[in-house]
Amino acid sequence: MKLRLIRHATLILTIRGTRILVDPILSTAGAMAPIDNSANPRWNPLVDLPVAESELSAVDAVLLTHTHRDHFDDAAAERLPKDLPVFCQSEDLDKLRGFGFKQVTAVADTAMFQGISLTRTGGRHGTGEIGKQMAPVSGYILRQEGEPTVYLAGDTIWCPEVETALASHRPDVVVLFAGAAQFLVGDPITMTADDVTRVCRKAPQASVVAVHMETFNHCFLTRDLLRDAMSKEGLSKQVHIPADGETLQF
């Protein structure tokens, strides 16, 4: 299994030759307004795509954790081929069909694609009132016989749903959407360095991949800060922090 980070949460997972594009954002740097109510009002994305857009269209399917604009932007909705199979949470089904995608499957529990099972998991996109106001989000377990089991946690903080997914599925690879995204008020709505540490302690058998950093204005945990935190916790060998465009193989 290969995992290529494009930027933020946009990934390409290659499992026995099947290429799955996760949470595509295709906008050029600075094309989108800042995420509101942030202490860092810069236009997004903060960096350009490190690959040609055509490479992101040459995939077998798209998998969406949710459709916030830092996970599925207008450029992706307009330019991705409309005949690509798209897998999503049920809350986003009608929206994606409205964009013209012809093969949209809502994963209520488990779906199959080219021998790969996609099992939906839950999460919490923040705490308190902010957590309640954020749209529903999903994670996914991807499993194919003879390949590492992958857990895409999605936009979630450490919570009972994540703990249950780790214990129930015992993934070999865990992809965490870190960045400690935060508004002017309230707690972070994606994983902090402490959350990444909790995942590592709960799943010591897993290789942990931290993404979702340095691309959108509301994410304040940088790669360097996370590396420093993991070093202090003795977790540098377990946690992989890829650069944009980098490919990891498991």
PDB file of C-alpha atoms in Angstrom:
ATOM      1  CA  MET A   1       0.000   0.000   0.000  1.00  0.00           C
ATOM      2  CA  LYS A   2       1.235   3.455  -0.920  1.00  0.00           C
ATOM      3  CA  LEU A   3       0.070   6.728   0.554  1.00  0.00           C
ATOM      4  CA  ARG A   4       0.905   9.979  -1.194  1.00  0.00           C
ATOM      5  CA  LEU A   5       0.157  13.240   0.563  1.00  0.00           C
ATOM      6  CA  ILE A   6      -0.783  15.920  -1.923  1.00  0.00           C
ATOM      7  CA  ARG A   7      -1.503  18.712   0.601  1.00  0.00           C
ATOM      8  CA  HIS A   8      -3.719  19.155   3.663  1.00  0.00           C
ATOM      9  CA  ALA A   9      -6.055  16.111   3.689  1.00  0.00           C
ATOM     10  CA  THR A  10      -5.792  15.408  -0.033  1.00  0.00           C
ATOM     11  CA  LEU A  11      -4.186  11.995  -0.431  1.00  0.00           C
ATOM     12  CA  ILE A  12      -3.851   9.264  -2.999  1.00  0.00           C
ATOM     13  CA  LEU A  13      -4.026   5.767  -1.540  1.00  0.00           C
ATOM     14  CA  THR A  14      -2.822   3.024  -3.866  1.00  0.00           C
ATOM     15  CA  ILE A  15      -3.913  -0.439  -2.790  1.00  0.00           C
ATOM     16  CA  ARG A  16      -2.908  -3.236  -5.193  1.00  0.00           C
ATOM     17  CA  GLY A  17      -3.020  -0.837  -8.110  1.00  0.00           C
ATOM     18  CA  THR A  18      -6.351   0.785  -7.184  1.00  0.00           C
ATOM     19  CA  ARG A  19      -5.888   4.535  -6.734  1.00  0.00           C
ATOM     20  CA  ILE A  20      -8.278   6.279  -4.335  1.00  0.00           C
ATOM     21  CA  LEU A  21      -8.271  10.070  -4.098  1.00  0.00           C
ATOM     22  CA  VAL A  22      -9.173  11.335  -0.615  1.00  0.00           C
ATOM     23  CA  ASP A  23     -10.688  14.769   0.113  1.00  0.00           C
ATOM     24  CA  PRO A  24      -9.558  16.603  -3.038  1.00  0.00           C
ATOM     25  CA  ILE A  25      -8.984  20.351  -3.058  1.00  0.00           C
ATOM     26  CA  LEU A  26      -7.810  21.644  -6.442  1.00  0.00           C
ATOM     27  CA  SER A  27      -7.765  25.426  -5.960  1.00  0.00           C
ATOM     28  CA  THR A  28      -4.579  27.349  -6.628  1.00  0.00           C
ATOM     29  CA  ALA A  29      -2.850  29.070  -3.716  1.00  0.00           C
ATOM     30  CA  GLY A  30      -4.792  32.092  -2.454  1.00  0.00           C
ATOM     31  CA  ALA A  31      -7.945  31.362  -4.467  1.00  0.00           C
ATOM     32  CA  MET A  32     -10.253  30.950  -1.443  1.00  0.00           C
ATOM     33  CA  ALA A  33     -11.104  33.401   1.307  1.00  0.00           C
ATOM     34  CA  PRO A  34      -9.809  32.745   4.820  1.00  0.00           C
ATOM     35  CA  ILE A  35     -11.678  30.404   7.109  1.00  0.00           C
ATOM     36  CA  ASP A  36     -13.812  32.777   9.194  1.00  0.00           C
ATOM     37  CA  ASN A  37     -13.145  33.633  12.830  1.00  0.00           C
ATOM     38  CA  SER A  38      -9.492  32.674  12.719  1.00  0.00           C
ATOM     39  CA  ALA A  39      -6.519  34.502  14.220  1.00  0.00           C
ATOM     40  CA  ASN A  40      -4.639  34.071  10.939  1.00  0.00           C
ATOM     41  CA  PRO A  41      -6.756  35.672   8.160  1.00  0.00           C
ATOM     42  CA  ARG A  42      -4.732  34.512   5.153  1.00  0.00           C
ATOM     43  CA  TRP A  43      -6.280  33.418   1.865  1.00  0.00           C
ATOM     44  CA  ASN A  44      -6.349  29.697   1.134  1.00  0.00           C
ATOM     45  CA  PRO A  45      -4.840  27.361   0.213  1.00  0.00           C
ATOM     46  CA  LEU A  46      -1.566  28.659   1.622  1.00  0.00           C
ATOM     47  CA  VAL A  47       0.444  26.524  -0.829  1.00  0.00           C
ATOM     48  CA  ASP A  48      -0.028  25.365  -4.404  1.00  0.00           C
ATOM     49  CA  LEU A  49      -0.554  21.800  -5.561  1.00  0.00           C
ATOM     50  CA  PRO A  50       2.783  19.959  -5.738  1.00  0.00           C
ATOM     51  CA  VAL A  51       1.576  17.817  -8.669  1.00  0.00           C
ATOM     52  CA  ALA A  52      -0.215  18.379 -11.939  1.00  0.00           C
ATOM     53  CA  GLU A  53      -3.996  18.489 -11.578  1.00  0.00           C
ATOM     54  CA  SER A  54      -4.285  15.822 -14.286  1.00  0.00           C
ATOM     55  CA  GLU A  55      -2.623  13.344 -11.921  1.00  0.00           C
ATOM     56  CA  LEU A  56      -5.429  13.823  -9.426  1.00  0.00           C
ATOM     57  CA  SER A  57      -8.047  13.050 -12.054  1.00  0.00           C
ATOM     58  CA  ALA A  58      -6.311   9.830 -13.125  1.00  0.00           C
ATOM     59  CA  VAL A  59      -7.667   7.830 -10.212  1.00  0.00           C
ATOM     60  CA  ASP A  60     -10.169   5.013  -9.816  1.00  0.00           C
ATOM     61  CA  ALA A  61     -12.407   6.542  -7.141  1.00  0.00           C
ATOM     62  CA  VAL A  62     -12.859   9.446  -4.741  1.00  0.00           C
ATOM     63  CA  LEU A  63     -13.402   9.054  -0.993  1.00  0.00           C
ATOM     64  CA  LEU A  64     -14.748  12.000   1.016  1.00  0.00           C
ATOM     65  CA  THR A  65     -14.718  12.313   4.781  1.00  0.00           C
ATOM     66  CA  HIS A  66     -17.020  15.361   4.492  1.00  0.00           C
ATOM     67  CA  THR A  67     -17.494  18.349   2.225  1.00  0.00           C
ATOM     68  CA  HIS A  68     -16.166  21.339   4.156  1.00  0.00           C
ATOM     69  CA  ARG A  69     -14.365  23.512   1.618  1.00  0.00           C
ATOM     70  CA  ASP A  70     -10.917  22.551   2.934  1.00  0.00           C
ATOM     71  CA  HIS A  71     -11.738  18.926   2.049  1.00  0.00           C
ATOM     72  CA  PHE A  72     -13.778  19.316  -1.136  1.00  0.00           C
ATOM     73  CA  ASP A  73     -13.633  22.675  -2.874  1.00  0.00           C
ATOM     74  CA  ASP A  74     -15.514  24.230  -5.781  1.00  0.00           C
ATOM     75  CA  ALA A  75     -12.596  23.513  -8.104  1.00  0.00           C
ATOM     76  CA  ALA A  76     -12.796  19.794  -7.351  1.00  0.00           C
ATOM     77  CA  ALA A  77     -16.573  19.827  -7.795  1.00  0.00           C
ATOM     78  CA  GLU A  78     -16.204  21.510 -11.180  1.00  0.00           C
ATOM     79  CA  ARG A  79     -13.193  19.729 -12.629  1.00  0.00           C
ATOM     80  CA  LEU A  80     -13.106  16.133 -11.428  1.00  0.00           C
ATOM     81  CA  PRO A  81     -14.573  13.698 -13.999  1.00  0.00           C
ATOM     82  CA  LYS A  82     -18.253  13.234 -13.260  1.00  0.00           C
ATOM     83  CA  ASP A  83     -18.140   9.500 -13.987  1.00  0.00           C
ATOM     84  CA  LEU A  84     -15.642   8.808 -11.185  1.00  0.00           C
ATOM     85  CA  PRO A  85     -17.098   6.626  -8.415  1.00  0.00           C
ATOM     86  CA  VAL A  86     -17.454   8.757  -5.283  1.00  0.00           C
ATOM     87  CA  PHE A  87     -17.879   7.355  -1.766  1.00  0.00           C
ATOM     88  CA  CYS A  88     -19.155   9.641   0.993  1.00  0.00           C
ATOM     89  CA  GLN A  89     -21.159   9.884   4.189  1.00  0.00           C
ATOM     90  CA  SER A  90     -24.930   9.853   3.728  1.00  0.00           C
ATOM     91  CA  GLU A  91     -25.252  13.527   4.709  1.00  0.00           C
ATOM     92  CA  ASP A  92     -23.324  14.552   1.569  1.00  0.00           C
ATOM     93  CA  LEU A  93     -25.041  12.282  -0.961  1.00  0.00           C
ATOM     94  CA  ASP A  94     -27.518  14.792  -2.420  1.00  0.00           C
ATOM     95  CA  LYS A  95     -24.948  17.584  -2.528  1.00  0.00           C
ATOM     96  CA  LEU A  96     -22.532  15.495  -4.587  1.00  0.00           C
ATOM     97  CA  ARG A  97     -25.260  14.319  -6.951  1.00  0.00           C
ATOM     98  CA  GLY A  98     -26.190  17.969  -7.363  1.00  0.00           C
ATOM     99  CA  PHE A  99     -22.670  18.654  -8.616  1.00  0.00           C
ATOM    100  CA  GLY A 100     -23.304  16.150 -11.402  1.00  0.00           C
ATOM    101  CA  PHE A 101     -21.393  13.119 -10.142  1.00  0.00           C
ATOM    102  CA  LYS A 102     -23.084  10.045 -11.557  1.00  0.00           C
ATOM    103  CA  GLN A 103     -21.757   7.267  -9.319  1.00  0.00           C
ATOM    104  CA  VAL A 104     -22.121   8.404  -5.714  1.00  0.00           C
ATOM    105  CA  THR A 105     -22.357   5.834  -2.926  1.00  0.00           C
ATOM    106  CA  ALA A 106     -23.211   6.759   0.642  1.00  0.00           C
ATOM    107  CA  VAL A 107     -21.353   4.532   3.102  1.00  0.00           C
ATOM    108  CA  ALA A 108     -23.748   3.964   5.995  1.00  0.00           C
ATOM    109  CA  ASP A 109     -21.767   1.019   7.304  1.00  0.00           C
ATOM    110  CA  THR A 110     -19.575  -0.784   4.748  1.00  0.00           C
ATOM    111  CA  ALA A 111     -19.180  -0.589   0.968  1.00  0.00           C
ATOM    112  CA  MET A 112     -16.959  -2.530  -1.440  1.00  0.00           C
ATOM    113  CA  PHE A 113     -14.841  -1.220  -4.302  1.00  0.00           C
ATOM    114  CA  GLN A 114     -12.529  -3.406  -6.370  1.00  0.00           C
ATOM    115  CA  GLY A 115     -11.962  -5.812  -3.494  1.00  0.00           C
ATOM    116  CA  ILE A 116     -11.430  -3.055  -0.918  1.00  0.00           C
ATOM    117  CA  SER A 117     -13.899  -2.756   1.945  1.00  0.00           C
ATOM    118  CA  LEU A 118     -14.707   0.762   3.127  1.00  0.00           C
ATOM    119  CA  THR A 119     -16.134   0.849   6.645  1.00  0.00           C
ATOM    120  CA  ARG A 120     -17.390   4.133   8.038  1.00  0.00           C
ATOM    121  CA  THR A 121     -16.294   5.274  11.494  1.00  0.00           C
ATOM    122  CA  GLY A 122     -17.457   8.179  13.627  1.00  0.00           C
ATOM    123  CA  GLY A 123     -15.693  11.151  15.132  1.00  0.00           C
ATOM    124  CA  ARG A 124     -16.171  14.524  16.799  1.00  0.00           C
ATOM    125  CA  HIS A 125     -15.258  17.687  14.914  1.00  0.00           C
ATOM    126  CA  GLY A 126     -14.669  19.749  18.052  1.00  0.00           C
ATOM    127  CA  THR A 127     -16.181  20.155  21.518  1.00  0.00           C
ATOM    128  CA  GLY A 128     -19.135  21.999  23.025  1.00  0.00           C
ATOM    129  CA  GLU A 129     -21.258  24.299  20.888  1.00  0.00           C
ATOM    130  CA  ILE A 130     -18.646  24.542  18.148  1.00  0.00           C
ATOM    131  CA  GLY A 131     -18.542  20.764  17.867  1.00  0.00           C
ATOM    132  CA  LYS A 132     -22.337  20.688  17.577  1.00  0.00           C
ATOM    133  CA  GLN A 133     -22.350  23.346  14.859  1.00  0.00           C
ATOM    134  CA  MET A 134     -19.771  21.658  12.646  1.00  0.00           C
ATOM    135  CA  ALA A 135     -21.153  19.411   9.913  1.00  0.00           C
ATOM    136  CA  PRO A 136     -21.119  15.642  10.477  1.00  0.00           C
ATOM    137  CA  VAL A 137     -17.785  14.026   9.652  1.00  0.00           C
ATOM    138  CA  SER A 138     -16.702  10.478   8.973  1.00  0.00           C
ATOM    139  CA  GLY A 139     -13.605   8.344   9.052  1.00  0.00           C
ATOM    140  CA  TYR A 140     -13.051   5.110   7.139  1.00  0.00           C
ATOM    141  CA  ILE A 141     -11.342   1.773   7.571  1.00  0.00           C
ATOM    142  CA  LEU A 142      -9.930   0.481   4.269  1.00  0.00           C
ATOM    143  CA  ARG A 143      -9.182  -3.215   4.193  1.00  0.00           C
ATOM    144  CA  GLN A 144      -8.082  -5.624   1.472  1.00  0.00           C
ATOM    145  CA  GLU A 145      -6.789  -9.109   2.108  1.00  0.00           C
ATOM    146  CA  GLY A 146      -3.004  -9.239   2.122  1.00  0.00           C
ATOM    147  CA  GLU A 147      -2.632  -5.462   2.450  1.00  0.00           C
ATOM    148  CA  PRO A 148      -2.200  -3.212   5.510  1.00  0.00           C
ATOM    149  CA  THR A 149      -5.464  -2.083   7.073  1.00  0.00           C
ATOM    150  CA  VAL A 150      -5.734   1.708   6.886  1.00  0.00           C
ATOM    151  CA  TYR A 151      -7.735   3.947   9.216  1.00  0.00           C
ATOM    152  CA  LEU A 152      -8.496   7.437   7.900  1.00  0.00           C
ATOM    153  CA  ALA A 153      -9.680   9.147  11.067  1.00  0.00           C
ATOM    154  CA  GLY A 154     -11.089  12.243   9.320  1.00  0.00           C
ATOM    155  CA  ASP A 155     -11.657  15.654  10.897  1.00  0.00           C
ATOM    156  CA  THR A 156     -11.923  14.573  14.520  1.00  0.00           C
ATOM    157  CA  ILE A 157     -10.342  15.171  17.870  1.00  0.00           C
ATOM    158  CA  TRP A 158      -9.418  12.314  20.210  1.00  0.00           C
ATOM    159  CA  CYS A 159     -12.764  10.940  21.374  1.00  0.00           C
ATOM    160  CA  PRO A 160     -14.502   7.657  22.260  1.00  0.00           C
ATOM    161  CA  GLU A 161     -15.354   7.032  18.600  1.00  0.00           C
ATOM    162  CA  VAL A 162     -11.678   7.125  17.634  1.00  0.00           C
ATOM    163  CA  GLU A 163     -10.701   4.967  20.598  1.00  0.00           C
ATOM    164  CA  THR A 164     -13.344   2.401  19.609  1.00  0.00           C
ATOM    165  CA  ALA A 165     -12.220   2.340  15.970  1.00  0.00           C
ATOM    166  CA  LEU A 166      -8.616   1.706  17.001  1.00  0.00           C
ATOM    167  CA  ALA A 167      -9.591  -1.092  19.385  1.00  0.00           C
ATOM    168  CA  SER A 168     -12.115  -2.747  17.057  1.00  0.00           C
ATOM    169  CA  HIS A 169     -10.175  -2.666  13.789  1.00  0.00           C
ATOM    170  CA  ARG A 170      -6.541  -2.696  14.968  1.00  0.00           C
ATOM    171  CA  PRO A 171      -5.311  -0.835  11.868  1.00  0.00           C
ATOM    172  CA  ASP A 172      -1.761  -1.148  10.589  1.00  0.00           C
ATOM    173  CA  VAL A 173      -1.705   2.452   9.344  1.00  0.00           C
ATOM    174  CA  VAL A 174      -3.550   5.358  10.972  1.00  0.00           C
ATOM    175  CA  VAL A 175      -3.906   8.640   9.065  1.00  0.00           C
ATOM    176  CA  LEU A 176      -4.657  11.551  11.383  1.00  0.00           C
ATOM    177  CA  PHE A 177      -5.962  14.934  10.293  1.00  0.00           C
ATOM    178  CA  ALA A 178      -3.883  17.059  12.658  1.00  0.00           C
ATOM    179  CA  GLY A 179      -3.142  20.774  12.466  1.00  0.00           C
ATOM    180  CA  ALA A 180      -5.041  21.644  15.680  1.00  0.00           C
ATOM    181  CA  ALA A 181      -7.469  23.734  13.626  1.00  0.00           C
ATOM    182  CA  GLN A 182      -9.069  26.380  15.805  1.00  0.00           C
ATOM    183  CA  PHE A 183     -11.311  29.429  15.736  1.00  0.00           C
ATOM    184  CA  LEU A 184     -11.021  32.594  17.829  1.00  0.00           C
ATOM    185  CA  VAL A 185     -13.090  30.919  20.533  1.00  0.00           C
ATOM    186  CA  GLY A 186     -13.300  27.321  21.641  1.00  0.00           C
ATOM    187  CA  ASP A 187     -10.957  24.358  21.620  1.00  0.00           C
ATOM    188  CA  PRO A 188      -9.248  22.810  18.563  1.00  0.00           C
ATOM    189  CA  ILE A 189     -11.515  20.982  16.130  1.00  0.00           C
ATOM    190  CA  THR A 190      -8.866  18.635  14.705  1.00  0.00           C
ATOM    191  CA  MET A 191      -6.108  16.677  16.378  1.00  0.00           C
ATOM    192  CA  THR A 192      -3.466  18.355  18.480  1.00  0.00           C
ATOM    193  CA  ALA A 193      -0.037  16.942  19.306  1.00  0.00           C
ATOM    194  CA  ASP A 194      -1.514  15.548  22.524  1.00  0.00           C
ATOM    195  CA  ASP A 195      -4.246  13.811  20.513  1.00  0.00           C
ATOM    196  CA  VAL A 196      -1.663  12.262  18.190  1.00  0.00           C
ATOM    197  CA  THR A 197       0.181  10.995  21.262  1.00  0.00           C
ATOM    198  CA  ARG A 198      -3.022   9.427  22.618  1.00  0.00           C
ATOM    199  CA  VAL A 199      -3.557   7.593  19.327  1.00  0.00           C
ATOM    200  CA  CYS A 200      -0.002   6.262  19.394  1.00  0.00           C
ATOM    201  CA  ARG A 201      -0.395   5.005  22.966  1.00  0.00           C
ATOM    202  CA  LYS A 202      -3.700   3.318  22.105  1.00  0.00           C
ATOM    203  CA  ALA A 203      -2.384   1.728  18.892  1.00  0.00           C
ATOM    204  CA  PRO A 204       1.329   0.986  19.432  1.00  0.00           C
ATOM    205  CA  GLN A 205       1.264  -1.545  16.591  1.00  0.00           C
ATOM    206  CA  ALA A 206       0.283   1.081  14.019  1.00  0.00           C
ATOM    207  CA  SER A 207       2.290   3.395  11.820  1.00  0.00           C
ATOM    208  CA  VAL A 208       0.761   6.839  12.322  1.00  0.00           C
ATOM    209  CA  VAL A 209       0.720   9.383   9.492  1.00  0.00           C
ATOM    210  CA  ALA A 210      -0.060  12.993  10.400  1.00  0.00           C
ATOM    211  CA  VAL A 211      -1.395  15.298   7.667  1.00  0.00           C
ATOM    212  CA  HIS A 212      -3.736  18.341   7.497  1.00  0.00           C
ATOM    213  CA  MET A 213      -1.058  20.935   8.271  1.00  0.00           C
ATOM    214  CA  GLU A 214       0.332  24.154   6.792  1.00  0.00           C
ATOM    215  CA  THR A 215      -2.302  24.534   4.046  1.00  0.00           C
ATOM    216  CA  PHE A 216      -5.295  26.365   5.589  1.00  0.00           C
ATOM    217  CA  ASN A 217      -5.305  29.455   7.735  1.00  0.00           C
ATOM    218  CA  HIS A 218      -7.072  27.979  10.771  1.00  0.00           C
ATOM    219  CA  CYS A 219      -4.514  25.181  11.339  1.00  0.00           C
ATOM    220  CA  PHE A 220      -1.836  26.264  13.811  1.00  0.00           C
ATOM    221  CA  LEU A 221       0.045  23.033  14.546  1.00  0.00           C
ATOM    222  CA  THR A 222       2.973  22.944  12.106  1.00  0.00           C
ATOM    223  CA  ARG A 223       5.033  19.982  11.039  1.00  0.00           C
ATOM    224  CA  ASP A 224       8.032  21.223  13.043  1.00  0.00           C
ATOM    225  CA  LEU A 225       5.971  21.688  16.195  1.00  0.00           C
ATOM    226  CA  LEU A 226       4.538  18.192  15.844  1.00  0.00           C
ATOM    227  CA  ARG A 227       7.980  16.679  15.191  1.00  0.00           C
ATOM    228  CA  ASP A 228       9.298  18.324  18.342  1.00  0.00           C
ATOM    229  CA  ALA A 229       6.361  17.038  20.381  1.00  0.00           C
ATOM    230  CA  MET A 230       6.732  13.492  19.050  1.00  0.00           C
ATOM    231  CA  SER A 231      10.455  13.544  19.767  1.00  0.00           C
ATOM    232  CA  LYS A 232       9.816  14.521  23.383  1.00  0.00           C
ATOM    233  CA  GLU A 233       7.301  11.656  23.694  1.00  0.00           C
ATOM    234  CA  GLY A 234       9.686   9.140  22.138  1.00  0.00           C
ATOM    235  CA  LEU A 235       7.327   8.594  19.205  1.00  0.00           C
ATOM    236  CA  SER A 236       9.432   9.844  16.281  1.00  0.00           C
ATOM    237  CA  LYS A 237       9.779   6.353  14.809  1.00  0.00           C
ATOM    238  CA  GLN A 238       6.041   5.660  14.973  1.00  0.00           C
ATOM    239  CA  VAL A 239       4.783   8.970  13.582  1.00  0.00           C
ATOM    240  CA  HIS A 240       5.388   9.907   9.941  1.00  0.00           C
ATOM    241  CA  ILE A 241       4.936  13.548   8.948  1.00  0.00           C
ATOM    242  CA  PRO A 242       5.171  13.673   5.148  1.00  0.00           C
ATOM    243  CA  ALA A 243       5.905  16.741   3.078  1.00  0.00           C
ATOM    244  CA  ASP A 244       3.478  17.818   0.371  1.00  0.00           C
ATOM    245  CA  GLY A 245       3.904  15.469  -2.588  1.00  0.00           C
ATOM    246  CA  GLU A 246       5.747  12.819  -0.567  1.00  0.00           C
ATOM    247  CA  THR A 247       4.921   9.112  -0.943  1.00  0.00           C
ATOM    248  CA  LEU A 248       5.063   6.621   1.914  1.00  0.00           C
ATOM    249  CA  GLN A 249       4.988   2.860   1.374  1.00  0.00           C
ATOM    250  CA  PHE A 250       3.707   0.325   3.895  1.00  0.00           C
TER     251      PHE A 250
END
